[in-house]
Structure formats: C-alpha cells, structure tokens
Amino acid sequence: MTRSLTTAVKNELATNDIRPVHLITISFGTPVNITDCSFPLTSSVSGSSVTYSASDFILGISNHTEETDITKSSVSLNLSGADQTFISTVLNENVVNDNVDIFRGFLNDSNALIADPFLLYKGKIESFEIQEGEKDSTVGLSIVSHWADFEKKMVVKQITHHNKDFLVQM
C-alpha cells in the first residue's frame, strides 16, 4: 500500500523522539474505538472526529509485511477479555467480516497527536479465538485484507434440468 505521509509526520519522524500510537476501530454492532495510548485521543482519520478511548485491553498487534503483488495479508489483534466485554461481543454477535481499521499516529513532545495518522492496516475479521486462563483471558482476532475474498475457492457444479446442462457456482 502506498502511503504519503504529511509534512508534520515526516518532521516528527526526523526528531528521533518517536512516540507511536495506534488508533483502532473495530466495527462490531456497536463500534469500538480504542488506542494503546495512555489517554484518550481525538482524530479525524476516518473522515469525522472520533475519540479513541485509552485501553489497557490492547495486548498486541502482530507485524505484517506489505507486498507489491496482490496477495492475502493478515494481522492479529489480541485483546484482553478481563472484563468479559470482548468475549461477550464475539460470542453473542456475528463478528466475522466486521471491518477493522488500524491507524498509526505519533505524539509530539507535548503529547498531542500529530495531524493525519496514516492507515496501517484495513481488513475484516476472518476468525477469532478465545483463550481462558486461571487469572486472565484473551480474545485474538485474525484480520485479513480484502484480497482474502479473491483467494476463496469457488465450487462449480453441473446440474441437468429438462435435459439441459447448467453450471452453478456455489
């Protein structure tokens, strides 16, 4: 994915005092806007002003590589289910195919969000996994790019109706 970074972001990257944050929107039935910053952030990255709540629930985002070829890419987002919010959501809603947008932004030396965080990853939830321990629980979301739909196998079946053959895609 080609990105053009704003001058403000380029200038901040040049300072070598880099403080990255993630702004994540998970489009559950009731969308969730969270950040791994220790305080809430407001940004217009998705076109309108959105406040991203500070969240200790974000346990990690896997690395992903970007390709120049058209391929299915994926990223994993791990969330704490300590208060059962995320566990309840994934078990009670059909979250597969819900959109997830992950933006990366940077804080300046005053802890203000530098304008125009960039889109790091955009995809849909392909699957989820819940892991329960004695003291904690996690929800892992597997998020895939829109190219995943193109890699799905299509089944073609031949049927005969009134002595005519038809091919049906399933």
Coordinates of N, CA and C in Angstrom, one line a residue:
M1 N 0.9 -1.2 0.0 CA 0.0 0.0 0.0 C 0.9 1.2 0.0
T2 N 0.7 2.1 -0.9 CA 1.5 3.3 -1.0 C 0.9 4.3 0.0
R3 N 1.8 4.9 0.7 CA 1.4 5.9 1.7 C 2.1 7.2 1.4
S4 N 1.4 8.3 1.6 CA 2.1 9.6 1.6 C 1.9 10.2 3.0
L5 N 3.0 10.4 3.6 CA 3.0 11.0 4.9 C 3.0 12.5 4.9
T6 N 2.3 13.1 5.8 CA 2.2 14.5 5.9 C 3.6 15.1 6.3
T7 N 3.8 16.3 6.0 CA 5.0 17.0 6.4 C 5.2 17.0 7.9
A8 N 4.1 17.1 8.7 CA 4.1 17.1 10.1 C 4.6 15.7 10.6
V9 N 4.2 14.6 10.0 CA 4.6 13.3 10.4 C 6.1 13.1 10.0
K10 N 6.5 13.5 8.8 CA 7.9 13.4 8.4 C 8.8 14.2 9.3
N11 N 8.4 15.4 9.7 CA 9.2 16.2 10.6 C 9.3 15.5 12.0
E12 N 8.2 14.9 12.5 CA 8.3 14.2 13.8 C 9.2 13.0 13.7
L13 N 9.1 12.3 12.6 CA 10.0 11.1 12.4 C 11.5 11.5 12.4
A14 N 11.8 12.7 11.9 CA 13.1 13.1 11.8 C 13.7 13.6 13.2
T15 N 12.8 13.7 14.2 CA 13.3 14.2 15.5 C 14.0 13.1 16.3
N16 N 13.8 11.9 15.9 CA 14.3 10.7 16.7 C 13.7 10.6 18.1
D17 N 12.6 11.3 18.3 CA 11.9 11.2 19.6 C 10.5 10.7 19.2
I18 N 10.5 9.4 18.7 CA 9.3 8.9 18.1 C 8.4 8.2 19.2
R19 N 7.2 8.6 19.3 CA 6.2 8.0 20.2 C 5.0 7.6 19.4
P20 N 5.0 6.4 18.9 CA 3.9 5.9 18.1 C 2.7 5.5 18.9
V21 N 1.5 5.7 18.4 CA 0.3 5.2 19.0 C -0.6 4.6 17.9
H22 N -1.4 3.7 18.3 CA -2.4 3.1 17.3 C -3.8 3.6 17.6
L23 N -4.5 3.8 16.6 CA -5.9 4.2 16.7 C -6.7 3.1 16.0
I24 N -7.5 2.3 16.7 CA -8.1 1.1 16.2 C -9.7 1.3 16.3
T25 N -10.3 1.0 15.1 CA -11.8 1.0 15.1 C -12.2 -0.5 14.7
I26 N -12.9 -1.1 15.6 CA -13.5 -2.4 15.3 C -15.0 -2.2 15.1
S27 N -15.5 -2.5 13.9 CA -16.9 -2.2 13.6 C -17.8 -3.4 14.1
F28 N -17.8 -3.6 15.4 CA -18.8 -4.5 16.0 C -20.2 -3.9 15.8
G29 N -21.2 -4.6 16.3 CA -22.6 -4.0 16.2 C -22.6 -2.6 16.8
T30 N -21.9 -2.4 17.9 CA -21.6 -1.1 18.5 C -20.1 -0.9 18.3
P31 N -19.7 0.0 17.3 CA -18.3 0.1 17.0 C -17.4 0.5 18.3
V32 N -16.2 0.0 18.3 CA -15.3 0.2 19.4 C -14.1 1.0 18.8
N33 N -13.8 2.1 19.4 CA -12.7 3.0 19.0 C -11.7 3.0 20.2
I34 N -10.5 2.4 20.0 CA -9.6 2.3 21.1 C -8.2 2.7 20.7
T35 N -7.4 3.1 21.6 CA -6.0 3.4 21.4 C -5.1 2.8 22.5
D36 N -3.9 2.5 22.1 CA -2.9 2.0 23.1 C -2.2 3.1 23.8
C37 N -2.6 4.3 23.5 CA -2.1 5.5 24.2 C -2.7 5.5 25.7
S38 N -2.0 6.1 26.6 CA -2.4 6.0 28.0 C -3.5 7.0 28.3
F39 N -3.9 7.8 27.3 CA -5.0 8.8 27.5 C -5.8 8.8 26.2
P40 N -7.1 9.2 26.3 CA -7.9 9.3 25.0 C -7.4 10.2 24.0
L41 N -7.6 9.9 22.7 CA -7.1 10.7 21.6 C -8.3 11.0 20.7
T42 N -8.4 12.2 20.1 CA -9.4 12.5 19.2 C -8.7 12.8 17.8
S43 N -9.3 12.2 16.8 CA -8.7 12.3 15.5 C -9.8 12.3 14.4
S44 N -9.5 12.8 13.3 CA -10.4 12.7 12.1 C -9.9 11.8 11.0
V45 N -9.2 10.7 11.4 CA -8.6 9.8 10.4 C -9.6 9.2 9.5
S46 N -10.8 8.9 10.0 CA -11.8 8.2 9.2 C -12.8 9.2 8.6
G47 N -12.5 10.5 8.6 CA -13.4 11.5 7.9 C -14.2 12.3 8.9
S48 N -14.4 11.8 10.1 CA -15.1 12.6 11.0 C -14.4 12.5 12.4
S49 N -14.6 13.4 13.2 CA -13.9 13.4 14.5 C -14.4 12.3 15.4
V50 N -13.4 11.5 15.8 CA -13.7 10.3 16.6 C -12.7 10.3 17.8
T51 N -13.3 10.0 19.0 CA -12.5 9.9 20.2 C -12.1 8.4 20.4
Y52 N -10.9 8.1 20.5 CA -10.4 6.8 20.7 C -10.1 6.6 22.2
S53 N -10.7 5.7 22.9 CA -10.6 5.6 24.3 C -9.3 4.9 24.6
A54 N -8.6 5.4 25.7 CA -7.4 4.7 26.1 C -7.8 3.3 26.6
S55 N -7.0 2.3 26.2 CA -7.4 0.9 26.5 C -6.2 0.1 26.9
D56 N -6.3 -0.5 28.1 CA -5.3 -1.5 28.5 C -5.7 -2.9 27.9
F57 N -6.8 -2.9 27.2 CA -7.2 -4.2 26.6 C -6.4 -4.6 25.4
I58 N -5.7 -3.7 24.8 CA -4.9 -4.0 23.6 C -3.6 -4.7 24.1
L59 N -3.5 -6.0 23.8 CA -2.3 -6.7 24.2 C -1.2 -6.7 23.2
G60 N -1.6 -6.6 21.9 CA -0.6 -6.6 20.9 C -1.2 -6.7 19.5
I61 N -0.5 -6.2 18.5 CA -0.8 -6.2 17.1 C 0.4 -6.9 16.4
S62 N 0.1 -8.0 15.7 CA 1.2 -8.7 15.0 C 1.8 -7.8 13.9
N63 N 3.1 -8.1 13.6 CA 3.7 -7.5 12.5 C 3.1 -8.0 11.2
H64 N 3.1 -7.2 10.2 CA 2.7 -7.7 8.9 C 3.6 -7.1 7.8
T65 N 3.7 -7.8 6.7 CA 4.6 -7.3 5.6 C 3.7 -6.8 4.5
E66 N 4.1 -5.9 3.8 CA 3.4 -5.3 2.7 C 4.0 -5.9 1.4
E67 N 3.2 -6.3 0.5 CA 3.6 -6.8 -0.8 C 3.2 -5.9 -1.9
T68 N 4.0 -6.0 -3.0 CA 3.6 -5.3 -4.2 C 2.6 -6.1 -5.0
D69 N 2.6 -7.4 -4.8 CA 1.7 -8.3 -5.5 C 0.4 -8.4 -4.8
I70 N -0.6 -8.8 -5.6 CA -2.0 -8.9 -5.0 C -2.0 -10.2 -4.2
T71 N -1.9 -10.1 -2.9 CA -2.0 -11.3 -2.1 C -2.8 -11.1 -0.8
K72 N -3.2 -12.2 -0.2 CA -4.0 -12.1 1.0 C -3.0 -11.8 2.1
S73 N -3.2 -10.7 2.9 CA -2.4 -10.5 4.0 C -3.2 -10.5 5.3
S74 N -2.6 -10.7 6.4 CA -3.3 -10.8 7.6 C -2.6 -10.2 8.8
V75 N -3.3 -9.8 9.8 CA -2.7 -9.3 11.0 C -3.5 -9.8 12.2
S76 N -2.9 -10.0 13.3 CA -3.6 -10.5 14.5 C -3.7 -9.4 15.5
L77 N -4.8 -9.2 16.1 CA -5.0 -8.2 17.2 C -5.5 -9.0 18.4
N78 N -4.7 -8.9 19.5 CA -5.0 -9.6 20.7 C -5.5 -8.6 21.7
L79 N -6.7 -8.9 22.3 CA -7.3 -8.1 23.3 C -7.5 -8.8 24.6
S80 N -7.4 -8.1 25.7 CA -7.7 -8.7 27.0 C -9.2 -8.9 27.1
G81 N -9.6 -10.0 27.6 CA -11.0 -10.1 27.9 C -11.3 -10.1 29.4
A82 N -10.5 -9.4 30.1 CA -10.5 -9.4 31.6 C -11.9 -9.0 32.1
D83 N -12.5 -8.0 31.5 CA -13.8 -7.6 31.9 C -15.0 -8.2 31.2
Q84 N -14.6 -9.2 30.3 CA -15.6 -10.0 29.5 C -16.3 -9.2 28.4
T85 N -16.0 -8.0 28.2 CA -16.6 -7.2 27.2 C -16.4 -7.8 25.8
F86 N -15.1 -8.0 25.5 CA -14.8 -8.6 24.1 C -15.3 -10.0 24.0
I87 N -15.2 -10.8 25.0 CA -15.6 -12.2 24.9 C -17.1 -12.2 24.7
S88 N -17.8 -11.5 25.4 CA -19.3 -11.4 25.2 C -19.6 -11.0 23.8
T89 N -18.9 -10.0 23.3 CA -19.2 -9.5 22.0 C -19.0 -10.5 20.9
V90 N -17.8 -11.2 20.9 CA -17.5 -12.2 19.9 C -18.4 -13.4 20.0
L91 N -18.9 -13.7 21.2 CA -19.7 -14.9 21.3 C -21.2 -14.6 21.0
N92 N -21.6 -13.4 21.2 CA -23.1 -13.1 21.0 C -23.4 -12.3 19.7
E93 N -22.4 -11.9 19.0 CA -22.6 -11.2 17.7 C -21.9 -12.0 16.6
N94 N -22.3 -11.8 15.4 CA -21.7 -12.4 14.3 C -20.6 -11.4 13.8
V95 N -19.4 -11.5 14.4 CA -18.3 -10.6 14.2 C -17.5 -10.9 13.0
V96 N -17.6 -12.1 12.4 CA -16.8 -12.4 11.2 C -17.3 -11.5 10.1
N97 N -16.3 -10.9 9.4 CA -16.5 -10.0 8.3 C -16.7 -8.5 8.8
D98 N -16.7 -8.3 10.2 CA -16.7 -6.9 10.6 C -15.4 -6.2 10.3
N99 N -15.5 -5.0 9.9 CA -14.3 -4.2 9.5 C -13.5 -3.8 10.7
V100 N -12.1 -3.7 10.4 CA -11.2 -3.3 11.4 C -10.2 -2.3 10.7
D101 N -10.1 -1.1 11.2 CA -9.1 -0.2 10.7 C -8.1 0.1 11.8
I102 N -6.8 0.0 11.4 CA -5.7 0.3 12.3 C -4.9 1.4 11.8
F103 N -4.9 2.6 12.5 CA -4.1 3.7 12.1 C -2.9 3.8 13.0
R104 N -1.8 4.4 12.5 CA -0.6 4.7 13.3 C -0.4 6.2 13.3
G105 N -0.3 6.7 14.5 CA -0.1 8.1 14.7 C 1.1 8.3 15.6
F106 N 1.5 9.6 15.7 CA 2.7 9.9 16.6 C 2.3 11.1 17.5
L107 N 2.9 11.0 18.7 CA 2.7 12.1 19.6 C 3.9 13.0 19.6
N108 N 3.6 14.3 19.7 CA 4.8 15.3 19.7 C 5.3 15.4 21.2
D109 N 6.2 16.3 21.4 CA 6.8 16.4 22.8 C 5.8 16.9 23.8
S110 N 4.6 17.4 23.4 CA 3.6 17.9 24.3 C 2.5 16.9 24.4
N111 N 2.7 15.7 24.0 CA 1.8 14.5 24.0 C 0.5 14.8 23.2
A112 N 0.6 15.7 22.2 CA -0.5 16.0 21.3 C -0.3 15.1 20.0
L113 N -1.4 14.6 19.5 CA -1.4 13.8 18.3 C -1.1 14.6 17.1
I114 N 0.0 14.2 16.4 CA 0.4 14.9 15.2 C -0.7 14.7 14.1
A115 N -1.0 15.7 13.4 CA -2.1 15.6 12.4 C -1.9 14.4 11.4
D116 N -3.0 13.9 11.0 CA -3.0 12.9 9.9 C -2.3 11.6 10.2
P117 N -2.7 10.8 11.2 CA -2.2 9.5 11.3 C -2.5 8.7 10.0
F118 N -1.6 7.7 9.7 CA -1.8 7.0 8.5 C -2.4 5.6 8.7
L119 N -3.1 5.1 7.7 CA -3.7 3.8 7.7 C -2.6 2.8 7.7
L120 N -2.5 2.0 8.7 CA -1.5 0.9 8.8 C -2.1 -0.4 8.2
Y121 N -3.4 -0.6 8.6 CA -4.0 -1.9 8.1 C -5.5 -1.7 8.1
K122 N -6.1 -2.3 7.0 CA -7.6 -2.3 6.9 C -8.0 -3.7 6.4
G123 N -8.9 -4.2 7.2 CA -9.3 -5.6 6.8 C -10.7 -5.9 7.5
K124 N -10.9 -7.2 7.4 CA -12.2 -7.8 8.0 C -11.8 -8.9 8.9
I125 N -12.6 -9.1 10.0 CA -12.3 -10.2 10.9 C -12.6 -11.5 10.2
E126 N -11.6 -12.4 10.1 CA -11.8 -13.7 9.4 C -12.2 -14.7 10.5
S127 N -11.6 -14.6 11.7 CA -11.9 -15.6 12.7 C -11.5 -15.0 14.1
F128 N -11.9 -15.6 15.1 CA -11.5 -15.2 16.5 C -11.2 -16.4 17.3
E129 N -10.4 -16.2 18.4 CA -10.1 -17.3 19.3 C -10.1 -16.7 20.7
I130 N -10.7 -17.5 21.6 CA -10.7 -17.1 23.0 C -9.9 -18.0 23.8
Q131 N -9.0 -17.5 24.6 CA -8.1 -18.3 25.5 C -8.4 -17.9 26.9
E132 N -8.7 -18.8 27.7 CA -9.1 -18.6 29.1 C -8.0 -19.2 30.0
G133 N -7.5 -18.5 30.9 CA -6.6 -19.0 31.9 C -7.2 -18.8 33.3
E134 N -6.5 -19.2 34.3 CA -7.0 -19.1 35.7 C -7.2 -17.7 36.1
K135 N -6.3 -16.8 35.6 CA -6.4 -15.4 36.1 C -6.7 -14.4 35.0
D136 N -6.7 -14.8 33.7 CA -6.9 -13.9 32.7 C -7.5 -14.6 31.4
S137 N -8.0 -13.8 30.5 CA -8.5 -14.3 29.3 C -8.2 -13.4 28.1
T138 N -8.0 -13.9 26.9 CA -7.7 -13.0 25.8 C -8.6 -13.4 24.6
V139 N -8.9 -12.4 23.8 CA -9.6 -12.6 22.5 C -8.6 -12.3 21.4
G140 N -8.4 -13.2 20.5 CA -7.5 -13.0 19.4 C -8.3 -12.8 18.1
L141 N -8.2 -11.7 17.4 CA -8.9 -11.5 16.2 C -7.9 -11.7 15.0
S142 N -8.3 -12.5 14.1 CA -7.5 -12.7 12.9 C -8.1 -11.8 11.8
I143 N -7.4 -10.8 11.3 CA -7.9 -9.9 10.4 C -7.2 -10.0 9.1
V144 N -8.0 -10.1 8.0 CA -7.5 -10.3 6.7 C -7.8 -9.2 5.7
S145 N -7.0 -9.0 4.8 CA -7.2 -7.9 3.8 C -8.4 -8.3 2.9
H146 N -8.9 -7.4 2.1 CA -10.0 -7.6 1.2 C -9.6 -8.6 0.1
W147 N -8.3 -8.8 -0.1 CA -7.9 -9.8 -1.1 C -8.2 -11.2 -0.7
A148 N -8.5 -11.5 0.5 CA -8.8 -12.8 1.0 C -10.0 -13.4 0.3
D149 N -11.0 -12.5 -0.1 CA -12.2 -13.0 -0.8 C -11.8 -13.5 -2.2
F150 N -10.8 -13.0 -2.8 CA -10.4 -13.4 -4.1 C -9.7 -14.8 -4.1
E151 N -9.2 -15.2 -2.9 CA -8.5 -16.5 -2.8 C -9.4 -17.6 -2.5
K152 N -10.7 -17.3 -2.1 CA -11.6 -18.4 -1.8 C -11.8 -19.3 -3.0
K153 N -11.9 -20.5 -2.7 CA -12.2 -21.5 -3.8 C -13.7 -21.4 -4.2
M154 N -13.9 -21.5 -5.5 CA -15.3 -21.5 -6.0 C -15.6 -22.9 -6.4
V155 N -16.7 -23.4 -6.0 CA -17.2 -24.7 -6.4 C -18.2 -24.6 -7.6
V156 N -17.9 -25.3 -8.6 CA -18.8 -25.2 -9.8 C -19.4 -26.6 -9.9
K157 N -20.7 -26.7 -10.0 CA -21.4 -28.0 -10.0 C -22.3 -28.0 -11.3
Q158 N -22.2 -29.1 -12.0 CA -23.0 -29.3 -13.2 C -24.3 -30.0 -12.8
I159 N -25.4 -29.4 -13.2 CA -26.7 -30.0 -13.0 C -27.5 -30.1 -14.3
T160 N -28.4 -31.0 -14.4 CA -29.2 -31.2 -15.6 C -30.6 -31.0 -15.2
H161 N -31.3 -30.2 -16.0 CA -32.7 -29.9 -15.7 C -33.4 -29.8 -17.1
H162 N -34.4 -30.7 -17.3 CA -35.1 -30.8 -18.5 C -34.2 -31.0 -19.7
N163 N -33.3 -32.0 -19.5 CA -32.3 -32.4 -20.5 C -31.3 -31.3 -20.9
K164 N -31.2 -30.3 -20.1 CA -30.2 -29.2 -20.4 C -29.2 -29.2 -19.2
D165 N -27.9 -29.0 -19.6 CA -26.9 -28.9 -18.6 C -26.7 -27.5 -18.2
F166 N -26.5 -27.2 -16.9 CA -26.2 -25.9 -16.3 C -25.0 -26.0 -15.4
L167 N -24.2 -25.0 -15.4 CA -23.1 -24.9 -14.4 C -23.6 -23.9 -13.4
V168 N -23.5 -24.3 -12.1 CA -23.9 -23.5 -11.0 C -22.7 -23.2 -10.1
Q169 N -22.5 -21.9 -9.8 CA -21.4 -21.6 -8.8 C -21.9 -21.6 -7.4
M170 N -21.2 -22.2 -6.6 CA -21.6 -22.4 -5.2 C -20.5 -21.8 -4.3

